[in-house]
PDB file of C-alpha atoms and ligand atoms in Angstrom:
ATOM      1  CA  MET A   1       0.000   0.000   0.000  1.00 53.00           C
ATOM      2  CA  SER A   2       1.389   3.441  -0.943  1.00 56.00           C
ATOM      3  CA  ASN A   3       1.926   6.198   1.607  1.00 54.00           C
ATOM      4  CA  SER A   4      -0.718   8.415  -0.006  1.00 60.00           C
ATOM      5  CA  SER A   5      -3.423   5.759   0.244  1.00 60.00           C
ATOM      6  CA  LEU A   6      -2.411   5.075   3.853  1.00 54.00           C
ATOM      7  CA  ILE A   7      -2.831   8.665   5.060  1.00 57.00           C
ATOM      8  CA  PRO A   8      -6.674   8.838   4.863  1.00 59.00           C
ATOM      9  CA  LEU A   9      -6.896   5.497   6.667  1.00 59.00           C
ATOM     10  CA  ILE A  10      -4.650   6.728   9.471  1.00 56.00           C
ATOM     11  CA  LYS A  11      -6.604   9.986   9.711  1.00 60.00           C
ATOM     12  CA  ASP A  12      -9.878   8.048  10.038  1.00 59.00           C
ATOM     13  CA  TYR A  13      -8.298   5.769  12.616  1.00 54.00           C
ATOM     14  CA  LEU A  14      -7.150   8.721  14.737  1.00 54.00           C
ATOM     15  CA  LYS A  15     -10.521  10.476  14.468  1.00 56.00           C
ATOM     16  CA  GLN A  16     -12.317   7.293  15.441  1.00 54.00           C
ATOM     17  CA  GLU A  17     -10.061   6.850  18.459  1.00 50.00           C
ATOM     18  CA  MET A  18     -10.773  10.422  19.527  1.00 47.00           C
ATOM     19  CA  THR A  19     -14.504   9.829  19.171  1.00 48.00           C
ATOM     20  CA  LEU A  20     -14.170   6.806  21.396  1.00 46.00           C
ATOM     21  CA  GLY A  21     -12.217   8.836  23.914  1.00 44.00           C
ATOM     22  CA  ASN A  22      -9.195   6.547  23.484  1.00 46.00           C
ATOM     23  CA  TRP A  23      -6.724   9.359  23.885  1.00 40.00           C
ATOM     24  CA  ASP A  24      -3.901   6.917  24.587  1.00 41.00           C
ATOM     25  CA  SER A  25      -4.055   5.541  21.043  1.00 43.00           C
ATOM     26  CA  VAL A  26      -3.642   8.989  19.512  1.00 40.00           C
ATOM     27  CA  ALA A  27      -0.742   9.973  21.751  1.00 39.00           C
ATOM     28  CA  PRO A  28       2.367  10.563  19.628  1.00 38.00           C
ATOM     29  CA  GLU A  29       4.326   7.753  21.277  1.00 35.00           C
ATOM     30  CA  THR A  30       1.748   5.168  20.115  1.00 36.00           C
ATOM     31  CA  LEU A  31       2.329   4.026  16.558  1.00 39.00           C
ATOM     32  CA  PRO A  32      -0.803   3.369  14.470  1.00 40.00           C
ATOM     33  CA  PRO A  33      -1.326  -0.286  13.568  1.00 42.00           C
ATOM     34  CA  ASP A  34      -0.079  -1.508  10.240  1.00 48.00           C
ATOM     35  CA  PRO A  35      -2.385  -0.919   7.204  1.00 47.00           C
ATOM     36  CA  GLY A  36      -4.107  -4.301   7.424  1.00 51.00           C
ATOM     37  CA  ASP A  37      -4.925  -3.695  11.079  1.00 53.00           C
ATOM     38  CA  VAL A  38      -6.238  -0.181  10.397  1.00 51.00           C
ATOM     39  CA  LYS A  39      -8.767  -1.546   7.904  1.00 57.00           C
ATOM     40  CA  ALA A  40      -9.933  -4.317  10.243  1.00 56.00           C
ATOM     41  CA  TYR A  41     -10.039  -1.883  13.154  1.00 47.00           C
ATOM     42  CA  LEU A  42     -12.134   0.656  11.230  1.00 51.00           C
ATOM     43  CA  ALA A  43     -14.550  -2.006  10.007  1.00 58.00           C
ATOM     44  CA  LYS A  44     -15.077  -3.206  13.598  1.00 53.00           C
ATOM     45  CA  LYS A  45     -15.518   0.277  15.049  1.00 48.00           C
ATOM     46  CA  THR A  46     -17.841   1.406  12.263  1.00 52.00           C
ATOM     47  CA  ALA A  47     -20.048  -1.626  12.917  1.00 52.00           C
ATOM     48  CA  ALA A  48     -20.013  -0.799  16.651  1.00 45.00           C
ATOM     49  CA  ALA A  49     -20.837   2.854  16.018  1.00 45.00           C
ATOM     50  CA  LYS A  50     -23.899   1.863  13.994  1.00 45.00           C
ATOM     51  CA  LYS A  51     -25.475   0.113  16.984  1.00 44.00           C
ATOM     52  CA  PRO A  52     -27.870   2.563  18.648  1.00 40.00           C
ATOM     53  CA  ASP A  53     -26.734   1.574  22.116  1.00 36.00           C
ATOM     54  CA  SER A  54     -23.073   1.733  21.197  1.00 38.00           C
ATOM     55  CA  LYS A  55     -20.713   2.826  23.967  1.00 39.00           C
ATOM     56  CA  VAL A  56     -19.254   5.374  21.536  1.00 41.00           C
ATOM     57  CA  GLU A  57     -22.011   7.930  21.868  1.00 41.00           C
ATOM     58  CA  SER A  58     -23.758   6.851  25.001  1.00 39.00           C
ATOM     59  CA  GLU A  59     -21.396   8.649  27.330  1.00 48.00           C
ATOM     60  CA  PRO A  60     -22.254  12.318  27.569  1.00 50.00           C
ATOM     61  CA  LEU A  61     -19.230  14.387  28.460  1.00 55.00           C
ATOM     62  CA  SER A  62     -21.293  16.553  30.767  1.00 60.00           C
ATOM     63  CA  LYS A  63     -24.522  15.049  31.975  1.00 58.00           C
ATOM     64  CA  PHE A  64     -26.528  18.155  32.686  1.00 73.00           C
ATOM     65  CA  ARG A  65     -26.739  21.432  30.898  1.00 82.00           C
ATOM     66  CA  GLU A  66     -28.900  24.398  31.818  1.00 90.00           C
ATOM     67  CA  PRO A  67     -31.481  24.678  28.999  1.00 94.00           C
ATOM     68  CA  PHE A  68     -31.231  27.713  26.749  1.00 97.00           C
ATOM     69  CA  LYS A  69     -33.789  30.395  27.569  1.00 97.00           C
ATOM     70  CA  ILE A  70     -35.058  32.496  24.697  1.00 98.00           C
ATOM     71  CA  GLY A  71     -34.906  36.174  25.637  1.00 98.00           C
ATOM     72  CA  SER A  72     -36.694  39.240  24.353  1.00 98.00           C
ATOM     73  CA  GLY A  73     -34.105  40.263  21.750  1.00 98.00           C
ATOM     74  CA  SER A  74     -34.677  40.334  18.008  1.00 98.00           C
ATOM     75  CA  LYS A  75     -34.657  37.023  16.134  1.00 98.00           C
ATOM     76  CA  ALA A  76     -31.104  37.747  14.942  1.00 98.00           C
ATOM     77  CA  GLU A  77     -29.942  38.545  18.488  1.00 98.00           C
ATOM     78  CA  GLU A  78     -31.526  35.442  19.994  1.00 98.00           C
ATOM     79  CA  LEU A  79     -30.034  33.220  17.273  1.00 98.00           C
ATOM     80  CA  LYS A  80     -26.631  34.758  18.011  1.00 98.00           C
ATOM     81  CA  ARG A  81     -27.041  33.978  21.725  1.00 98.00           C
ATOM     82  CA  LEU A  82     -28.165  30.445  20.909  1.00 98.00           C
ATOM     83  CA  ARG A  83     -25.121  29.946  18.695  1.00 98.00           C
ATOM     84  CA  GLU A  84     -22.838  30.955  21.577  1.00 97.00           C
ATOM     85  CA  TYR A  85     -24.676  28.473  23.767  1.00 97.00           C
ATOM     86  CA  ALA A  86     -24.289  25.730  21.141  1.00 97.00           C
ATOM     87  CA  LEU A  87     -20.566  26.442  20.903  1.00 97.00           C
ATOM     88  CA  GLY A  88     -20.230  25.550  24.575  1.00 95.00           C
ATOM     89  CA  CYS A  89     -22.018  22.204  24.214  1.00 95.00           C
ATOM     90  CA  ARG A  90     -20.023  19.176  25.406  1.00 93.00           C
ATOM     91  CA  GLN A  91     -22.914  16.756  25.748  1.00 92.00           C
ATOM     92  CA  CYS A  92     -21.654  14.155  23.331  1.00 94.00           C
ATOM     93  CA  ALA A  93     -18.348  13.083  21.863  1.00 94.00           C
ATOM     94  CA  LEU A  94     -18.999  14.742  18.490  1.00 97.00           C
ATOM     95  CA  CYS A  95     -17.652  18.012  19.880  1.00 96.00           C
ATOM     96  CA  LYS A  96     -14.225  16.333  20.085  1.00 95.00           C
ATOM     97  CA  THR A  97     -14.021  15.337  16.433  1.00 96.00           C
ATOM     98  CA  ARG A  98     -15.756  18.215  14.693  1.00 97.00           C
ATOM     99  CA  SER A  99     -13.696  20.950  13.033  1.00 97.00           C
ATOM    100  CA  ASN A 100     -16.490  23.505  13.368  1.00 98.00           C
ATOM    101  CA  LEU A 101     -19.930  23.753  14.832  1.00 98.00           C
ATOM    102  CA  VAL A 102     -22.510  23.994  12.044  1.00 98.00           C
ATOM    103  CA  PHE A 103     -25.179  26.017  13.746  1.00 98.00           C
ATOM    104  CA  GLY A 104     -27.415  27.108  10.866  1.00 98.00           C
ATOM    105  CA  SER A 105     -27.593  30.027   8.495  1.00 98.00           C
ATOM    106  CA  GLY A 106     -29.932  32.279   6.586  1.00 98.00           C
ATOM    107  CA  ASP A 107     -32.528  34.921   7.272  1.00 98.00           C
ATOM    108  CA  PRO A 108     -33.672  34.958  10.910  1.00 98.00           C
ATOM    109  CA  GLU A 109     -36.988  36.370   9.611  1.00 98.00           C
ATOM    110  CA  ALA A 110     -37.385  33.600   6.998  1.00 98.00           C
ATOM    111  CA  LYS A 111     -40.814  32.254   6.104  1.00 98.00           C
ATOM    112  CA  ILE A 112     -39.329  28.925   5.023  1.00 98.00           C
ATOM    113  CA  MET A 113     -37.018  26.806   7.138  1.00 98.00           C
ATOM    114  CA  PHE A 114     -35.154  23.804   5.729  1.00 99.00           C
ATOM    115  CA  ILE A 115     -34.005  21.179   8.182  1.00 98.00           C
ATOM    116  CA  GLY A 116     -31.425  18.582   7.201  1.00 98.00           C
ATOM    117  CA  GLU A 117     -29.724  15.741   9.022  1.00 98.00           C
ATOM    118  CA  ALA A 118     -26.172  16.558  10.061  1.00 98.00           C
ATOM    119  CA  PRO A 119     -23.114  18.343   8.675  1.00 98.00           C
ATOM    120  CA  GLY A 120     -20.911  16.463   6.220  1.00 98.00           C
ATOM    121  CA  GLU A 121     -17.242  17.027   5.587  1.00 97.00           C
ATOM    122  CA  ASP A 122     -17.576  20.310   3.646  1.00 98.00           C
ATOM    123  CA  GLU A 123     -19.989  21.735   6.185  1.00 98.00           C
ATOM    124  CA  ASP A 124     -17.721  20.696   9.057  1.00 98.00           C
ATOM    125  CA  LEU A 125     -14.774  22.444   7.418  1.00 98.00           C
ATOM    126  CA  GLN A 126     -16.685  25.634   6.595  1.00 98.00           C
ATOM    127  CA  GLY A 127     -19.048  25.806   9.585  1.00 98.00           C
ATOM    128  CA  GLU A 128     -22.039  26.345   7.250  1.00 98.00           C
ATOM    129  CA  PRO A 129     -24.919  23.975   6.477  1.00 98.00           C
ATOM    130  CA  PHE A 130     -25.343  22.487   3.004  1.00 98.00           C
ATOM    131  CA  VAL A 131     -22.259  23.805   1.255  1.00 98.00           C
ATOM    132  CA  GLY A 132     -21.090  20.538  -0.361  1.00 97.00           C
ATOM    133  CA  ARG A 133     -22.608  18.685  -3.316  1.00 97.00           C
ATOM    134  CA  ALA A 134     -25.931  18.167  -1.550  1.00 98.00           C
ATOM    135  CA  GLY A 135     -25.849  21.862  -0.725  1.00 98.00           C
ATOM    136  CA  GLU A 136     -25.384  22.799  -4.378  1.00 98.00           C
ATOM    137  CA  LEU A 137     -28.461  20.789  -5.237  1.00 98.00           C
ATOM    138  CA  LEU A 138     -30.403  22.382  -2.382  1.00 98.00           C
ATOM    139  CA  THR A 139     -29.369  25.828  -3.613  1.00 98.00           C
ATOM    140  CA  ASP A 140     -30.634  24.919  -7.103  1.00 98.00           C
ATOM    141  CA  ILE A 141     -33.934  23.705  -5.670  1.00 98.00           C
ATOM    142  CA  ILE A 142     -34.339  26.999  -3.793  1.00 98.00           C
ATOM    143  CA  GLU A 143     -33.031  29.433  -6.393  1.00 98.00           C
ATOM    144  CA  LYS A 144     -33.809  27.798  -9.751  1.00 97.00           C
ATOM    145  CA  GLY A 145     -36.872  25.831  -8.650  1.00 96.00           C
ATOM    146  CA  MET A 146     -38.569  27.955  -6.014  1.00 97.00           C
ATOM    147  CA  LYS A 147     -37.126  31.148  -7.515  1.00 97.00           C
ATOM    148  CA  ILE A 148     -36.170  32.733  -4.214  1.00 98.00           C
ATOM    149  CA  PRO A 149     -32.681  33.642  -2.970  1.00 98.00           C
ATOM    150  CA  ARG A 150     -31.066  31.036  -0.711  1.00 98.00           C
ATOM    151  CA  LYS A 151     -30.295  33.768   1.788  1.00 98.00           C
ATOM    152  CA  SER A 152     -34.033  34.431   2.213  1.00 98.00           C
ATOM    153  CA  VAL A 153     -34.622  31.032   3.850  1.00 98.00           C
ATOM    154  CA  TYR A 154     -33.216  29.610   7.080  1.00 99.00           C
ATOM    155  CA  ILE A 155     -31.288  26.332   6.998  1.00 99.00           C
ATOM    156  CA  ALA A 156     -30.421  24.147   9.977  1.00 98.00           C
ATOM    157  CA  ASN A 157     -29.718  20.520  10.811  1.00 98.00           C
ATOM    158  CA  VAL A 158     -30.849  18.002  13.402  1.00 98.00           C
ATOM    159  CA  LEU A 159     -27.214  17.650  14.566  1.00 98.00           C
ATOM    160  CA  LYS A 160     -24.864  20.603  14.850  1.00 98.00           C
ATOM    161  CA  CYS A 161     -21.661  18.548  14.701  1.00 98.00           C
ATOM    162  CA  ARG A 162     -20.496  16.151  12.004  1.00 98.00           C
ATOM    163  CA  PRO A 163     -20.731  12.460  12.863  1.00 98.00           C
ATOM    164  CA  PRO A 164     -17.376  10.826  11.998  1.00 96.00           C
ATOM    165  CA  MET A 165     -17.316   9.313   8.519  1.00 94.00           C
ATOM    166  CA  ASN A 166     -20.853  10.661   7.969  1.00 95.00           C
ATOM    167  CA  ARG A 167     -22.404   7.792   9.863  1.00 97.00           C
ATOM    168  CA  ASP A 168     -26.073   8.059  10.907  1.00 97.00           C
ATOM    169  CA  PRO A 169     -26.899  10.266  13.896  1.00 97.00           C
ATOM    170  CA  GLN A 170     -27.315   8.134  17.007  1.00 96.00           C
ATOM    171  CA  PRO A 171     -30.439   8.441  19.202  1.00 96.00           C
ATOM    172  CA  VAL A 172     -28.495   9.905  22.109  1.00 94.00           C
ATOM    173  CA  GLU A 173     -26.942  12.542  19.840  1.00 96.00           C
ATOM    174  CA  ILE A 174     -30.370  13.471  18.493  1.00 97.00           C
ATOM    175  CA  ASP A 175     -31.726  13.737  22.046  1.00 95.00           C
ATOM    176  CA  ASN A 176     -28.852  15.971  23.126  1.00 95.00           C
ATOM    177  CA  CYS A 177     -28.828  18.203  20.075  1.00 97.00           C
ATOM    178  CA  THR A 178     -32.470  18.724  19.137  1.00 97.00           C
ATOM    179  CA  PRO A 179     -33.366  21.058  22.034  1.00 96.00           C
ATOM    180  CA  MET A 180     -31.174  23.575  20.170  1.00 97.00           C
ATOM    181  CA  LEU A 181     -33.025  22.951  16.920  1.00 98.00           C
ATOM    182  CA  ALA A 182     -36.328  23.402  18.770  1.00 97.00           C
ATOM    183  CA  CYS A 183     -35.045  26.791  20.006  1.00 98.00           C
ATOM    184  CA  GLN A 184     -34.066  27.752  16.445  1.00 98.00           C
ATOM    185  CA  ILE A 185     -37.611  26.971  15.300  1.00 98.00           C
ATOM    186  CA  ARG A 186     -39.097  28.900  18.231  1.00 98.00           C
ATOM    187  CA  ILE A 187     -36.951  31.920  17.425  1.00 98.00           C
ATOM    188  CA  VAL A 188     -37.385  31.962  13.631  1.00 98.00           C
ATOM    189  CA  ARG A 189     -41.077  30.982  13.799  1.00 98.00           C
ATOM    190  CA  PRO A 190     -41.152  30.014  10.108  1.00 98.00           C
ATOM    191  CA  GLN A 191     -44.473  29.794   8.273  1.00 98.00           C
ATOM    192  CA  VAL A 192     -43.509  26.431   6.840  1.00 98.00           C
ATOM    193  CA  ILE A 193     -40.755  23.845   7.323  1.00 98.00           C
ATOM    194  CA  ILE A 194     -39.300  21.584   4.670  1.00 98.00           C
ATOM    195  CA  ALA A 195     -37.830  18.495   6.330  1.00 98.00           C
ATOM    196  CA  LEU A 196     -35.023  17.013   4.270  1.00 98.00           C
ATOM    197  CA  GLY A 197     -34.893  13.258   4.624  1.00 98.00           C
ATOM    198  CA  ALA A 198     -35.928  10.714   7.209  1.00 98.00           C
ATOM    199  CA  PHE A 199     -34.006  11.950  10.249  1.00 97.00           C
ATOM    200  CA  ALA A 200     -35.371  15.486  10.156  1.00 98.00           C
ATOM    201  CA  SER A 201     -38.893  14.297   9.293  1.00 98.00           C
ATOM    202  CA  ARG A 202     -38.996  11.678  12.032  1.00 98.00           C
ATOM    203  CA  TYR A 203     -37.746  14.095  14.663  1.00 97.00           C
ATOM    204  CA  LEU A 204     -40.120  16.917  13.689  1.00 98.00           C
ATOM    205  CA  LEU A 205     -43.154  14.680  13.388  1.00 98.00           C
ATOM    206  CA  ASN A 206     -42.275  12.398  16.284  1.00 97.00           C
ATOM    207  CA  THR A 207     -42.768   9.297  14.189  1.00 97.00           C
ATOM    208  CA  LYS A 208     -40.853   6.213  13.146  1.00 97.00           C
ATOM    209  CA  SER A 209     -42.400   6.216   9.657  1.00 98.00           C
ATOM    210  CA  GLY A 210     -40.160   6.167   6.609  1.00 97.00           C
ATOM    211  CA  ILE A 211     -39.666   9.112   4.263  1.00 98.00           C
ATOM    212  CA  ASN A 212     -41.660   7.456   1.458  1.00 98.00           C
ATOM    213  CA  ALA A 213     -44.727   7.324   3.685  1.00 98.00           C
ATOM    214  CA  LEU A 214     -44.249  10.867   4.974  1.00 98.00           C
ATOM    215  CA  ARG A 215     -43.267  12.914   1.946  1.00 98.00           C
ATOM    216  CA  GLY A 216     -45.714  14.603  -0.400  1.00 98.00           C
ATOM    217  CA  THR A 217     -48.269  15.728   2.185  1.00 98.00           C
ATOM    218  CA  PHE A 218     -48.309  18.417   4.836  1.00 98.00           C
ATOM    219  CA  HIS A 219     -47.994  17.412   8.467  1.00 98.00           C
ATOM    220  CA  THR A 220     -48.088  19.667  11.502  1.00 98.00           C
ATOM    221  CA  LEU A 221     -45.489  20.551  14.103  1.00 98.00           C
ATOM    222  CA  SER A 222     -47.102  21.967  17.241  1.00 97.00           C
ATOM    223  CA  ILE A 223     -44.654  24.101  19.133  1.00 95.00           C
ATOM    224  CA  ASP A 224     -45.200  27.037  21.520  1.00 92.00           C
ATOM    225  CA  GLY A 225     -48.845  27.364  20.515  1.00 93.00           C
ATOM    226  CA  MET A 226     -47.889  27.476  16.837  1.00 95.00           C
ATOM    227  CA  ALA A 227     -49.000  24.866  14.320  1.00 97.00           C
ATOM    228  CA  ILE A 228     -46.284  24.901  11.681  1.00 98.00           C
ATOM    229  CA  PRO A 229     -46.937  22.975   8.455  1.00 98.00           C
ATOM    230  CA  VAL A 230     -44.107  20.542   7.716  1.00 98.00           C
ATOM    231  CA  MET A 231     -43.468  19.137   4.257  1.00 98.00           C
ATOM    232  CA  PRO A 232     -41.109  16.152   4.326  1.00 98.00           C
ATOM    233  CA  THR A 233     -39.184  15.493   1.151  1.00 98.00           C
ATOM    234  CA  TYR A 234     -36.184  13.491   0.034  1.00 98.00           C
ATOM    235  CA  HIS A 235     -32.774  14.544   1.282  1.00 98.00           C
ATOM    236  CA  PRO A 236     -30.661  16.148  -1.484  1.00 98.00           C
ATOM    237  CA  SER A 237     -27.947  13.496  -0.909  1.00 98.00           C
ATOM    238  CA  TYR A 238     -30.516  10.819  -1.685  1.00 98.00           C
ATOM    239  CA  VAL A 239     -31.580  12.706  -4.820  1.00 98.00           C
ATOM    240  CA  LEU A 240     -27.936  12.799  -5.936  1.00 98.00           C
ATOM    241  CA  ARG A 241     -27.619   9.047  -5.374  1.00 97.00           C
ATOM    242  CA  GLU A 242     -30.959   8.249  -7.049  1.00 97.00           C
ATOM    243  CA  TYR A 243     -30.889  10.871  -9.768  1.00 96.00           C
ATOM    244  CA  THR A 244     -33.964   9.647 -11.600  1.00 97.00           C
ATOM    245  CA  VAL A 245     -36.776  11.623 -13.187  1.00 98.00           C
ATOM    246  CA  GLU A 246     -39.201  10.044 -10.734  1.00 98.00           C
ATOM    247  CA  VAL A 247     -37.288  11.108  -7.610  1.00 98.00           C
ATOM    248  CA  ARG A 248     -36.727  14.633  -8.919  1.00 98.00           C
ATOM    249  CA  ARG A 249     -40.393  14.925  -9.873  1.00 98.00           C
ATOM    250  CA  LYS A 250     -41.405  13.949  -6.347  1.00 98.00           C
ATOM    251  CA  VAL A 251     -39.153  16.598  -4.805  1.00 98.00           C
ATOM    252  CA  TRP A 252     -40.513  19.125  -7.255  1.00 97.00           C
ATOM    253  CA  ASN A 253     -44.062  18.149  -6.296  1.00 98.00           C
ATOM    254  CA  ASP A 254     -43.225  18.648  -2.605  1.00 98.00           C
ATOM    255  CA  VAL A 255     -41.624  22.102  -2.950  1.00 98.00           C
ATOM    256  CA  THR A 256     -44.348  23.248  -5.351  1.00 98.00           C
ATOM    257  CA  GLN A 257     -46.942  22.480  -2.682  1.00 98.00           C
ATOM    258  CA  VAL A 258     -44.967  24.623  -0.233  1.00 98.00           C
ATOM    259  CA  MET A 259     -44.826  27.556  -2.656  1.00 98.00           C
ATOM    260  CA  LYS A 260     -48.548  27.234  -3.356  1.00 98.00           C
ATOM    261  CA  TYR A 261     -49.283  27.171   0.372  1.00 98.00           C
ATOM    262  CA  LEU A 262     -47.304  30.400   0.893  1.00 98.00           C
ATOM    263  CA  ASN A 263     -48.844  32.107  -2.135  1.00 96.00           C
ATOM    264  CA  ASP A 264     -52.396  31.187  -1.038  1.00 96.00           C
ATOM    265  CA  LYS A 265     -51.631  32.544   2.429  1.00 92.00           C
ATOM    266  CA  GLN A 266     -50.682  35.913   1.043  1.00 85.00           C
ATOM    267  CA  VAL A 267     -53.908  36.413  -0.911  1.00 73.00           C
TER     268      VAL A 267
HETATM  269  N1  LIG B 301     -26.430  16.958   4.710  1.00 89.98           N
HETATM  270  C1  LIG B 301     -27.171  17.454   5.725  1.00 89.98           C
HETATM  271  O1  LIG B 301     -28.114  16.830   6.172  1.00 89.98           O
HETATM  272  N2  LIG B 301     -26.855  18.659   6.197  1.00 89.98           N
HETATM  273  C2  LIG B 301     -25.848  19.384   5.740  1.00 89.98           C
HETATM  274  O2  LIG B 301     -25.631  20.488   6.243  1.00 89.98           O
HETATM  275  C3  LIG B 301     -25.097  18.856   4.672  1.00 89.98           C
HETATM  276  C4  LIG B 301     -25.396  17.643   4.168  1.00 89.98           C
END
């Protein structure tokens, strides 16, 4: 195996060890295992990390955190305060492996809020949601499809920190992180939410149903006396993987319903 193909494996190995809290293995005096061992090690740990009750994520770093209290400032001011609060979060191990917190971005006064799953590599590096390939597609959906500027909507994720190797968010991470998303929704008070993919849809609608069953019709999120319509649709990463006319037509159907809803409301 060449040195250049070994480097990403070693990087993943070190990140995984940090996620697990195995600081001894990443200490400089400990040599990484040889390439064969790294592969076997990663396969084993990835399988372990996929188990919902895995030890990896089940150990909060600080068990209790004072909940964030929304104040009387403007939406922009309260989101800024919430971001500071999120930066101090140490409730799961993801804060150790992330490069940046990906809090959310867009217009605090937005009518439409998009909610995705979790930051990927590009988002983690830039600290902004949906800036990679899936983000380019989302921007096209918003700007070319819905014909509104991306900066006029608000975009956030279920998780604020990137799960290593883009694995699925674990239940304990969702439990720890979503109170911050709930505060974002309470502050922005959007007129409609578009839930991107199964994780966001299931959290918002408190259901275990799959995205195929949920998408295409409005559901309701009841929060703080508000009843916010939620339109689940496919996640842009899924659309990129399944780039068929049928999938794209379904997403188009979903966002068209949202635009119609907003237009009818204005009349
Ligand atoms: N996928 C997500 O769910 N969110 C992002 O921010 C990027 C990719």
